[in-house]
mmCIF file with all atom_site columns, C-alpha atoms in Angstrom:
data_model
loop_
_atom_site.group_PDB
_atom_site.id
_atom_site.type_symbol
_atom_site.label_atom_id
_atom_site.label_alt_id
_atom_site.label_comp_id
_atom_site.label_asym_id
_atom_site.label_entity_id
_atom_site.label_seq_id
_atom_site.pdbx_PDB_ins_code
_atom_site.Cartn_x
_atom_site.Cartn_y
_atom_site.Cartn_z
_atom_site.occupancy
_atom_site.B_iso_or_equiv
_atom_site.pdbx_formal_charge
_atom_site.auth_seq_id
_atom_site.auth_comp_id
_atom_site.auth_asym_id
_atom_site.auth_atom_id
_atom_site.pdbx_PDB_model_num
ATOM 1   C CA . UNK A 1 1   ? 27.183  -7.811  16.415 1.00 0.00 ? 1   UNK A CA 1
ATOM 2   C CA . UNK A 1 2   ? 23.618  -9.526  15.972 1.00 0.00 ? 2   UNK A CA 1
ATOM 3   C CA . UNK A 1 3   ? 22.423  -10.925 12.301 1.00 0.00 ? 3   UNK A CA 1
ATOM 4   C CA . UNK A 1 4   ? 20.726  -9.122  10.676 1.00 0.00 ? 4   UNK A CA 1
ATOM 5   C CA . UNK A 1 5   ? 17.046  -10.045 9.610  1.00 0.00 ? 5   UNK A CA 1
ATOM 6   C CA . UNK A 1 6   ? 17.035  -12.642 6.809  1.00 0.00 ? 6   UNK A CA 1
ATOM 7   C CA . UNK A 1 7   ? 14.916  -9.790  4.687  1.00 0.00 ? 7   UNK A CA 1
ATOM 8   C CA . UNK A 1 8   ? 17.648  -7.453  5.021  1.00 0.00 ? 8   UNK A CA 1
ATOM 9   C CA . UNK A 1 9   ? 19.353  -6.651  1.505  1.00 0.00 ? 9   UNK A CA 1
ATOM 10  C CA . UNK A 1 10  ? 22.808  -5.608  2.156  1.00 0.00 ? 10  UNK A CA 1
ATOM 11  C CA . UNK A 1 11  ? 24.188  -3.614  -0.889 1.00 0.00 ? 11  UNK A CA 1
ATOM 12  C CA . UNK A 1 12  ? 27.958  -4.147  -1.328 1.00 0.00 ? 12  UNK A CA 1
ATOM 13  C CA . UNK A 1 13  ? 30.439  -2.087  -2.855 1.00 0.00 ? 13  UNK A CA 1
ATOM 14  C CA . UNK A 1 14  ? 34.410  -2.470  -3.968 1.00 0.00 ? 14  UNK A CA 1
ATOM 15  C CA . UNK A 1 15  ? 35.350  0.745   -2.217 1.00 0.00 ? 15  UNK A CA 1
ATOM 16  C CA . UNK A 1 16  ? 33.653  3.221   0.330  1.00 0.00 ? 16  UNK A CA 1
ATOM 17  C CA . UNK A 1 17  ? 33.378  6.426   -1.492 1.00 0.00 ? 17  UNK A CA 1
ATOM 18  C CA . UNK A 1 18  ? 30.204  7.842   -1.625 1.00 0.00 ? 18  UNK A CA 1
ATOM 19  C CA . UNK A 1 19  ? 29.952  8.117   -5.239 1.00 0.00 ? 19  UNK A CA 1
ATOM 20  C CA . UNK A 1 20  ? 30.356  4.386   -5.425 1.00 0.00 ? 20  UNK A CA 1
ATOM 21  C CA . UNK A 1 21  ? 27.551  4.269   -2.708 1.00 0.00 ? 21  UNK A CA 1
ATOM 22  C CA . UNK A 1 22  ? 25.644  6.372   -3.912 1.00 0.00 ? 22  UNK A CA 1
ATOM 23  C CA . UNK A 1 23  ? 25.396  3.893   -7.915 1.00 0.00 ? 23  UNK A CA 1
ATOM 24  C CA . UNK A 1 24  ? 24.798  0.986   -6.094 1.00 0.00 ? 24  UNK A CA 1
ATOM 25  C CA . UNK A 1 25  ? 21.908  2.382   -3.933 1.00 0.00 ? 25  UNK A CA 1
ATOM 26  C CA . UNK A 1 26  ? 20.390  4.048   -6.833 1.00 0.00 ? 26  UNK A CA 1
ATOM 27  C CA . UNK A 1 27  ? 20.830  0.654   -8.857 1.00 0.00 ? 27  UNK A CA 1
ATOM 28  C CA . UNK A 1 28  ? 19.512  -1.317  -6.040 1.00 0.00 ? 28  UNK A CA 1
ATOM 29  C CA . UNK A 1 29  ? 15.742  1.590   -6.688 1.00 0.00 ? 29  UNK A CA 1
ATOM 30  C CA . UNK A 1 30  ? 16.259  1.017   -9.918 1.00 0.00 ? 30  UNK A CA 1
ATOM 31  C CA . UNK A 1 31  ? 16.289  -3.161  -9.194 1.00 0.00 ? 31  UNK A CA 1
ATOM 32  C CA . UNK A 1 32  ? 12.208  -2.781  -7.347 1.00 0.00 ? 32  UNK A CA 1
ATOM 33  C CA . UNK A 1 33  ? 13.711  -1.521  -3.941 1.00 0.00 ? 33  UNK A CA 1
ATOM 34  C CA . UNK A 1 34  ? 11.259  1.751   -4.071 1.00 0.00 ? 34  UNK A CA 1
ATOM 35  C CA . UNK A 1 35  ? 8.755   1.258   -1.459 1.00 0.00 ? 35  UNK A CA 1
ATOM 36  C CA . UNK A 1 36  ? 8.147   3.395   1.214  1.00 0.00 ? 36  UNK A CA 1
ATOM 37  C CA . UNK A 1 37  ? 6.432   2.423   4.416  1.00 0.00 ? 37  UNK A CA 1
ATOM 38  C CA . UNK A 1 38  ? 4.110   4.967   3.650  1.00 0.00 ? 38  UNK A CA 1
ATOM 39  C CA . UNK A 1 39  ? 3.219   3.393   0.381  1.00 0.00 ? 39  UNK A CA 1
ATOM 40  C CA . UNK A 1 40  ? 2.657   0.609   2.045  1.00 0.00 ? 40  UNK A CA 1
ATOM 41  C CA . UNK A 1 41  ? 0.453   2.233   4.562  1.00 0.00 ? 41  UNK A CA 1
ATOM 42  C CA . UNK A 1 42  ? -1.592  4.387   1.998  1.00 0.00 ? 42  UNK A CA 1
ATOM 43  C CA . UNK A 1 43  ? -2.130  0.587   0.066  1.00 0.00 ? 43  UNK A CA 1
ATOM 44  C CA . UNK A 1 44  ? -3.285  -1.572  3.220  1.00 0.00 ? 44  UNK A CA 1
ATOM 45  C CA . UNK A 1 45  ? -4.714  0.943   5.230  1.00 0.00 ? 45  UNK A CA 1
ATOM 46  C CA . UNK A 1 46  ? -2.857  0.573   8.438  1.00 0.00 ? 46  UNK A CA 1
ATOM 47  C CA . UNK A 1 47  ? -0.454  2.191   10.552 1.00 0.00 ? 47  UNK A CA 1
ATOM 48  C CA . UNK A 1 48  ? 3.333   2.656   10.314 1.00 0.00 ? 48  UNK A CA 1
ATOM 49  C CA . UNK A 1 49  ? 3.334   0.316   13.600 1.00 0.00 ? 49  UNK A CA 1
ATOM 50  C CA . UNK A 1 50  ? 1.636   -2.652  12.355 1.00 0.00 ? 50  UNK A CA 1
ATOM 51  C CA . UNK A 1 51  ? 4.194   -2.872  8.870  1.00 0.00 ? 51  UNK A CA 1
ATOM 52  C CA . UNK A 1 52  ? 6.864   -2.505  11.163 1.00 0.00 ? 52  UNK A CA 1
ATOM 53  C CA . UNK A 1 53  ? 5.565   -5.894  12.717 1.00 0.00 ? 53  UNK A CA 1
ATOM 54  C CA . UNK A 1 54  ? 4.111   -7.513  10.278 1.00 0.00 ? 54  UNK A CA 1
ATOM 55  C CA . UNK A 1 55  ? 6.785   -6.746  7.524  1.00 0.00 ? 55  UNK A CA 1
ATOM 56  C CA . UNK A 1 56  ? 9.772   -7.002  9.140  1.00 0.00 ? 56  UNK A CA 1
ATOM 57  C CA . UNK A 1 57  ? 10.891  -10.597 8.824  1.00 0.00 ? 57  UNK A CA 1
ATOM 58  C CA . UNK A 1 58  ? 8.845   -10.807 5.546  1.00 0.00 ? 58  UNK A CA 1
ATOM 59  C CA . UNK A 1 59  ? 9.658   -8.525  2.352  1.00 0.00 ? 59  UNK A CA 1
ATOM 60  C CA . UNK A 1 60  ? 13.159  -7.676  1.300  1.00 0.00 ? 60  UNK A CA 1
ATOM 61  C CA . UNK A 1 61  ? 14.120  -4.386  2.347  1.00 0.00 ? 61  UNK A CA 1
ATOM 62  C CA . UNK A 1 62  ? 17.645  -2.198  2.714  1.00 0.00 ? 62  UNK A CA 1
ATOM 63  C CA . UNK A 1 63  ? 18.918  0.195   5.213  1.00 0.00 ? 63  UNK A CA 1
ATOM 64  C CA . UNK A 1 64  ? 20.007  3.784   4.529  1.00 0.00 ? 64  UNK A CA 1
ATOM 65  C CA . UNK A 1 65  ? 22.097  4.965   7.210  1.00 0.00 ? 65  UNK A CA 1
ATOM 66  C CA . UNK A 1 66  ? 23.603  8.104   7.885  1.00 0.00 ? 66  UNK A CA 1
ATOM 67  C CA . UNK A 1 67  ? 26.680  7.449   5.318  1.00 0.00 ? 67  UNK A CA 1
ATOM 68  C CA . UNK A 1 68  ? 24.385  5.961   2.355  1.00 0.00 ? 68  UNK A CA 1
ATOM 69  C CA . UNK A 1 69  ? 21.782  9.144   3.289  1.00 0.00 ? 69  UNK A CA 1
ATOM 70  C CA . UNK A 1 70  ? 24.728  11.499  2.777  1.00 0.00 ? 70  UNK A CA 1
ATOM 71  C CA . UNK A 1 71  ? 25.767  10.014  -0.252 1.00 0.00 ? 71  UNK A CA 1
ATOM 72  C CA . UNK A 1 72  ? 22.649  9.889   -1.838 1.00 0.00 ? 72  UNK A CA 1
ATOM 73  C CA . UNK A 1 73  ? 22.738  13.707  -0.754 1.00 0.00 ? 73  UNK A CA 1
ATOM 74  C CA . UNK A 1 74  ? 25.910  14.699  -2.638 1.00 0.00 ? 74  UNK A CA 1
ATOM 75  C CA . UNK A 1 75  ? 25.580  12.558  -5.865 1.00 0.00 ? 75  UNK A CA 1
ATOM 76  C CA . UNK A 1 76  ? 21.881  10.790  -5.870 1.00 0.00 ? 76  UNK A CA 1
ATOM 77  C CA . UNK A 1 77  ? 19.965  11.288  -9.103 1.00 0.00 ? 77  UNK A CA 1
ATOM 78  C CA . UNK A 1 78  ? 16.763  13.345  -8.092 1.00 0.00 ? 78  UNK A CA 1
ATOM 79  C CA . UNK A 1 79  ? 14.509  11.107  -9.680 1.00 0.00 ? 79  UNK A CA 1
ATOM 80  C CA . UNK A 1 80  ? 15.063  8.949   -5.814 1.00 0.00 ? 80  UNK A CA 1
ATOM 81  C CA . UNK A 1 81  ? 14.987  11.645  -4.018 1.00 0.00 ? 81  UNK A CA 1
ATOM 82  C CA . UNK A 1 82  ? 11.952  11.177  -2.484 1.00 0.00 ? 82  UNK A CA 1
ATOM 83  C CA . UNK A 1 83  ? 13.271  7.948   -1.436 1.00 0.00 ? 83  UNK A CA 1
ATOM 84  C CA . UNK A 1 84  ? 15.791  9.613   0.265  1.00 0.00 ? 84  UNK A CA 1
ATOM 85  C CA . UNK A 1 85  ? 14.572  10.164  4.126  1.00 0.00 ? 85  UNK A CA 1
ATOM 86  C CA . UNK A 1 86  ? 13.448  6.806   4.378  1.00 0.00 ? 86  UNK A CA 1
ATOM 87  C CA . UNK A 1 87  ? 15.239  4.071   6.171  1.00 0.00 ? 87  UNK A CA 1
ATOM 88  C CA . UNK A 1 88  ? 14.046  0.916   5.087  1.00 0.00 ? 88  UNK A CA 1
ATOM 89  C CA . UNK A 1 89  ? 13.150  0.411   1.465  1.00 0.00 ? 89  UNK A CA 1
ATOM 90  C CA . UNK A 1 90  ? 11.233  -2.548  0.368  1.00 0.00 ? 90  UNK A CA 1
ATOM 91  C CA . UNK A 1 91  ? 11.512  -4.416  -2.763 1.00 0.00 ? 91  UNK A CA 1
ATOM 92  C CA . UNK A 1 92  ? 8.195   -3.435  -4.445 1.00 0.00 ? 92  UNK A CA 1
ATOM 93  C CA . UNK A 1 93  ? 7.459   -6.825  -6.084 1.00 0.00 ? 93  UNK A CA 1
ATOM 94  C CA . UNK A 1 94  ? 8.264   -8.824  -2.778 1.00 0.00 ? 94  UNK A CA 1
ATOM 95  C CA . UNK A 1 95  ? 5.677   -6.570  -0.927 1.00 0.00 ? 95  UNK A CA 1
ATOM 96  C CA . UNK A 1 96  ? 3.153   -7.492  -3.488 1.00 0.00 ? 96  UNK A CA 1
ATOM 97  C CA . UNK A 1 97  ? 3.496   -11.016 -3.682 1.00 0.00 ? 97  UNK A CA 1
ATOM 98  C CA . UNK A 1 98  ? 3.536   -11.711 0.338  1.00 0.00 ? 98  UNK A CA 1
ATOM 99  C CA . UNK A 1 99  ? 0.280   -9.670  0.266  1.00 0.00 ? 99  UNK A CA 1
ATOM 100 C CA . UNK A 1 100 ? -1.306  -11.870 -2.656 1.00 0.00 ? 100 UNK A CA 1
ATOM 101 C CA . UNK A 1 101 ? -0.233  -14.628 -0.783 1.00 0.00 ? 101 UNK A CA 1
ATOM 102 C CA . UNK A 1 102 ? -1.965  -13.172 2.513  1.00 0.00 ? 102 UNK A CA 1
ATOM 103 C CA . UNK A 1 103 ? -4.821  -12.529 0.370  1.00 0.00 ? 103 UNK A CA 1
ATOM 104 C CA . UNK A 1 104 ? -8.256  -14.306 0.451  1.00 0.00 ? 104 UNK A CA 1
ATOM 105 C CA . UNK A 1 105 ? -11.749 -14.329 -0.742 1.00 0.00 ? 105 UNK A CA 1
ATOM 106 C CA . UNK A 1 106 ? -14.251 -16.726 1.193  1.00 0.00 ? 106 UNK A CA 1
ATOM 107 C CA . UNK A 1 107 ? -10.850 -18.142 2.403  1.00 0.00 ? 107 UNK A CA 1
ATOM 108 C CA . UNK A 1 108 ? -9.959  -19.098 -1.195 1.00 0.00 ? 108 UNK A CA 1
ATOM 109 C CA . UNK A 1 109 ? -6.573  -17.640 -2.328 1.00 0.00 ? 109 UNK A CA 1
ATOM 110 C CA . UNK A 1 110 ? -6.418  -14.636 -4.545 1.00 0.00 ? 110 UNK A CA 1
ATOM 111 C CA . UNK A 1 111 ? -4.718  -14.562 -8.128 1.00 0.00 ? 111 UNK A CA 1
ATOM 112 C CA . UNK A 1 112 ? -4.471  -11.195 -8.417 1.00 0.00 ? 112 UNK A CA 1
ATOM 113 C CA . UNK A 1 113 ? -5.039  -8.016  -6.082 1.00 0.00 ? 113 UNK A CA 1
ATOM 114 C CA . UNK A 1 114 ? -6.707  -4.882  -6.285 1.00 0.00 ? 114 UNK A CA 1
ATOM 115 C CA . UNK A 1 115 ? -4.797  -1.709  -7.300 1.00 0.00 ? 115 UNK A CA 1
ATOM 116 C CA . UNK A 1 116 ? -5.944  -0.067  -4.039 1.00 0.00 ? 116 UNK A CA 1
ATOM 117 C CA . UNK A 1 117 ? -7.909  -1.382  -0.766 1.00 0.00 ? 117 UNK A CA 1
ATOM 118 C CA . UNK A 1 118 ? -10.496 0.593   0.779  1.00 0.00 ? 118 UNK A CA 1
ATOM 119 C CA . UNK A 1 119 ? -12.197 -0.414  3.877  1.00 0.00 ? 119 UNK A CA 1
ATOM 120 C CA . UNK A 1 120 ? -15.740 -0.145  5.361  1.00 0.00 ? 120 UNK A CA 1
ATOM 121 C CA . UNK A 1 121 ? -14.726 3.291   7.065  1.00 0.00 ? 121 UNK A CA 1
ATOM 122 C CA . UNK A 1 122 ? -13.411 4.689   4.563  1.00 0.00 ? 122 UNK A CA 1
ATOM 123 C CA . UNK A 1 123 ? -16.442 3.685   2.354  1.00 0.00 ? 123 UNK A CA 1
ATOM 124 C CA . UNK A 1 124 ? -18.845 5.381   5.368  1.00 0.00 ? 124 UNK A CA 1
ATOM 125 C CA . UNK A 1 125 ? -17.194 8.389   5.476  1.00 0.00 ? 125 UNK A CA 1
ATOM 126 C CA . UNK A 1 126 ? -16.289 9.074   1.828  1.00 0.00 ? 126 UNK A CA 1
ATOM 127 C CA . UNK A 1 127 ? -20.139 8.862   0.790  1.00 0.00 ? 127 UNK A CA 1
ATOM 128 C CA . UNK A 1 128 ? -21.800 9.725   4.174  1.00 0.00 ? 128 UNK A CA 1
ATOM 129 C CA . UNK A 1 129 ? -23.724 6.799   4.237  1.00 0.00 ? 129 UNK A CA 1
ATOM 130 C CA . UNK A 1 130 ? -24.537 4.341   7.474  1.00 0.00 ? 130 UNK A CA 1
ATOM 131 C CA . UNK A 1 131 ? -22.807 0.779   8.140  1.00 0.00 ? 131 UNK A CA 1
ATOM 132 C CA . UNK A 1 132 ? -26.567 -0.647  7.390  1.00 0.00 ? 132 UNK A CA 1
ATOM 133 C CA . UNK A 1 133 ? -26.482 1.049   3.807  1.00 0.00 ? 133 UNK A CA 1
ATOM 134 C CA . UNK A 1 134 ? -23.051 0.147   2.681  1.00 0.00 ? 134 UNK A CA 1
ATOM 135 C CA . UNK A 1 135 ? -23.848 -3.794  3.915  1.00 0.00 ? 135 UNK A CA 1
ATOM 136 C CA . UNK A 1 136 ? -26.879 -3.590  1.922  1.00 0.00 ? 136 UNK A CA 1
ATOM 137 C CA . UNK A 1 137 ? -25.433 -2.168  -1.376 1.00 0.00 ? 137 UNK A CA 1
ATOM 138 C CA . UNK A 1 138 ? -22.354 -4.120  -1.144 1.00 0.00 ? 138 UNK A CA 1
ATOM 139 C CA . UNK A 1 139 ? -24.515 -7.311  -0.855 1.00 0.00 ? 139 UNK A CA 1
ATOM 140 C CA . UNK A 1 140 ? -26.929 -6.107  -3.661 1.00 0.00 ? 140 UNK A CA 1
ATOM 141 C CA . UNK A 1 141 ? -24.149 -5.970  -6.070 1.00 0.00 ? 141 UNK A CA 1
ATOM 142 C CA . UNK A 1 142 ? -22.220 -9.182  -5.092 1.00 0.00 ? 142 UNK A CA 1
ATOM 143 C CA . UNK A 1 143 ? -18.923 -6.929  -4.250 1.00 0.00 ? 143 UNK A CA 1
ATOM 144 C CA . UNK A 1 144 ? -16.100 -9.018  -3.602 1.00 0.00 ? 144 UNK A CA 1
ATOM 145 C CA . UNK A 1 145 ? -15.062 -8.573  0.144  1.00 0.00 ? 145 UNK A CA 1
ATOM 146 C CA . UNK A 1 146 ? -10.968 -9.430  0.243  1.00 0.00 ? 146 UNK A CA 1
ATOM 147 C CA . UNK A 1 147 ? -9.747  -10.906 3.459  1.00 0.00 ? 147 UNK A CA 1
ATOM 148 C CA . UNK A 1 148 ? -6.070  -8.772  3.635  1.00 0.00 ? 148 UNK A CA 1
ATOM 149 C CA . UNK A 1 149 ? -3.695  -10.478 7.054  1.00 0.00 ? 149 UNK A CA 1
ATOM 150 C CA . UNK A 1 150 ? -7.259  -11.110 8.382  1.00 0.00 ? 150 UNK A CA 1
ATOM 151 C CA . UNK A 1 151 ? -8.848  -7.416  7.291  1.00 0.00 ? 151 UNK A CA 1
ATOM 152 C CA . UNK A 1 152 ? -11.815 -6.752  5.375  1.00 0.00 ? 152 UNK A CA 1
ATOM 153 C CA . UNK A 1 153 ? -10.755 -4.992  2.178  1.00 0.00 ? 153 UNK A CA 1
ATOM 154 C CA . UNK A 1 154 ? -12.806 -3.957  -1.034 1.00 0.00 ? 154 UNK A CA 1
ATOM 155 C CA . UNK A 1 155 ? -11.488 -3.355  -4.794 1.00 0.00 ? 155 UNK A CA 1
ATOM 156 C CA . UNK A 1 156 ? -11.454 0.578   -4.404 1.00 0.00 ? 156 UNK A CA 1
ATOM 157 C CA . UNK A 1 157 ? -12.262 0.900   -7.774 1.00 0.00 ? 157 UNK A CA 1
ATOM 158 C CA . UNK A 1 158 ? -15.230 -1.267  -8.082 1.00 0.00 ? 158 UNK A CA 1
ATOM 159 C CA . UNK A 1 159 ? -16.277 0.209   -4.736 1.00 0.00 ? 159 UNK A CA 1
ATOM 160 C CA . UNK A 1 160 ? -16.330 3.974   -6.317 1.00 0.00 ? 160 UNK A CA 1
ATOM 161 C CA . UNK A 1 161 ? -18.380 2.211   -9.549 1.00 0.00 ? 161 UNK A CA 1
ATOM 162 C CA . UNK A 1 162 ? -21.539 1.067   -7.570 1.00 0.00 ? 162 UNK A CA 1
ATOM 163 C CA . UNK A 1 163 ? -21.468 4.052   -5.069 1.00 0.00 ? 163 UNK A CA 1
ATOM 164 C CA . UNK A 1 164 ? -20.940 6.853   -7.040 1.00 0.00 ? 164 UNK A CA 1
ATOM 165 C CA . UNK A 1 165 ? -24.048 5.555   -9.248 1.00 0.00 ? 165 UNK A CA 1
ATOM 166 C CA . UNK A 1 166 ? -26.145 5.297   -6.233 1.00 0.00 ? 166 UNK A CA 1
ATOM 167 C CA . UNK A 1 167 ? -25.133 8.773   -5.059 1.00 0.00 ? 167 UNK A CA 1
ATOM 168 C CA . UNK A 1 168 ? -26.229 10.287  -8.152 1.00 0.00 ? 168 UNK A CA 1
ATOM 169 C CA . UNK A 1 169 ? -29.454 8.310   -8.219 1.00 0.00 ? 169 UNK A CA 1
ATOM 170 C CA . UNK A 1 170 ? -29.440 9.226   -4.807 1.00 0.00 ? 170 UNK A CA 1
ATOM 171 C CA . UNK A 1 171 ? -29.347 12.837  -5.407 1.00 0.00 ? 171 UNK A CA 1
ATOM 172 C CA . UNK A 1 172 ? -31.340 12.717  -8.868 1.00 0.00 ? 172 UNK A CA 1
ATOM 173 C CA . UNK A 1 173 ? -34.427 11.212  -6.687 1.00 0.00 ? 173 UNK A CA 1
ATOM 174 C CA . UNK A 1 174 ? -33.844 14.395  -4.352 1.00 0.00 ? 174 UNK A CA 1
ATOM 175 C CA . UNK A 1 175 ? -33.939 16.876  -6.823 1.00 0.00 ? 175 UNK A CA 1
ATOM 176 C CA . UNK A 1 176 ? -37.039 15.278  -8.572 1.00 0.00 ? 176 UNK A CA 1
ATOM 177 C CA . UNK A 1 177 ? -38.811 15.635  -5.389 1.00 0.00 ? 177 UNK A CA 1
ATOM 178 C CA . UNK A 1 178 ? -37.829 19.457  -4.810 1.00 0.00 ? 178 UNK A CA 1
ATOM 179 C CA . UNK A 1 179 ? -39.166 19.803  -8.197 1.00 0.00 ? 179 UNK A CA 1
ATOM 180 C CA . UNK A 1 180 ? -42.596 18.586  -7.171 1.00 0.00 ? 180 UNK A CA 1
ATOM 181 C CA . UNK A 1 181 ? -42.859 20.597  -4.436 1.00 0.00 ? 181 UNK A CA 1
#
C-alpha cells in the first residue's frame, strides 16, 4: 500500500462501528474540516481540475469512503449532511491561510483576503460593460488588483461599490436624455 499524501487527515477510532465513525467524522466538521471543493471553486473561481492539482499536497483534507459515507448515512447529524457526498473535505482554516500566503498585491504579500474574488469576466459580464471600460474604472478608483496562484482577482465587494454607482449614473444620464427628447 502507497502513503498517503502528507495533507491527508486520517480520523481514528477505538472500534469500527459506524456509530463510532460516524462521532468522529462529525467531530472532525465540527474541528474546520467543512470545505467542499466546490466552495473552494465558487471562492477562487476555477475549476474542480485545477484544486485537484493545486490543493492536493497542500491543505489538510479527509477521505469519506464508502464505509464512513454509510455511516454518516445511518447516524450523521443533518446539520453535515450536505457534506455528505463529498470525498475529500478540507480543513477550512488551512485552505485560507495557503491562499493568503499565495496572495499578492504588486507582489507584496497580503494580510488579509477578500471575502469573495471576482475576476475581470465576471466583472464584464455581470455589468455588460467592455474590457476597455472596466480597465478604465478600475484604474480611476485605485481598485486593488490581488494576484491569487498567479490570477488576477478583485475584492468582490468593493468591485460591486464603484460599479453599481456607475451603472446608476450610467442609467440616470440615459434617462435625463430621454427626458429631453
Amino acid at each position: 500500500m502507497r502513503n498517503p499524501p502528507v495533507s491527508f487527515h486520517k480520523i481514528e477510532t477505538e472500534s469500527n462501528s459506524l456509530q463510532e465513525i460516524s462521532l468522529a467524522i462529525e467531530e472532525a466538521f465540527q474541528n474546520e474540516f467543512n470545505l467542499t471543493t466546490t466552495e473552494m471553486m465558487d471562492y477562487l473561481l476555477v475549476k474542480d481540475r485545477w484544486i485537484r492539482y493545486n490543493f492536493k499536497d497542500s491543505v489538510k483534507y479527509i477521505y469519506l469512503n464508502t464505509v464512513a459515507k454509510r455511516a454518516l448515512m445511518q447516524h450523521g447529524l443533518k446539520k453535515w449532511a450536505y457534506l455528505h457526498p463529498y470525498k475529500k473535505i478540507f480543513h477550512r482554516k488551512a485552505f485560507f491561510a495557503f491562499v493568503l500566503q499565495n496572495t499578492t498585491i504588486d507582489k507584496k504579500p497580503v494580510e488579509q483576503i477578500p471575502t469573495q474574488f471576482t475576476s475581470l469576466q465576471q466583472i464584464m459580464s455581470r455589468y455588460n460593460l467592455s474590457q476597455s471600460t472596466v480597465y478604465k474604472l478600475l484604474q480611476e478608483h485605485h481598485v486593488q488588483k490581488y494576484t491569487v496562484f498567479g490570477m488576477s482577482r478583485y475584492d468582490l465587494e468593493t468591485i460591486d461599490a464603484i460599479f453599481s454607482h456607475f451603472k446608476e449614473q450610467q442609467q440616470l444620464a440615459m434617462d435625463l436624455t430621454e427626458q429631453d427628447e
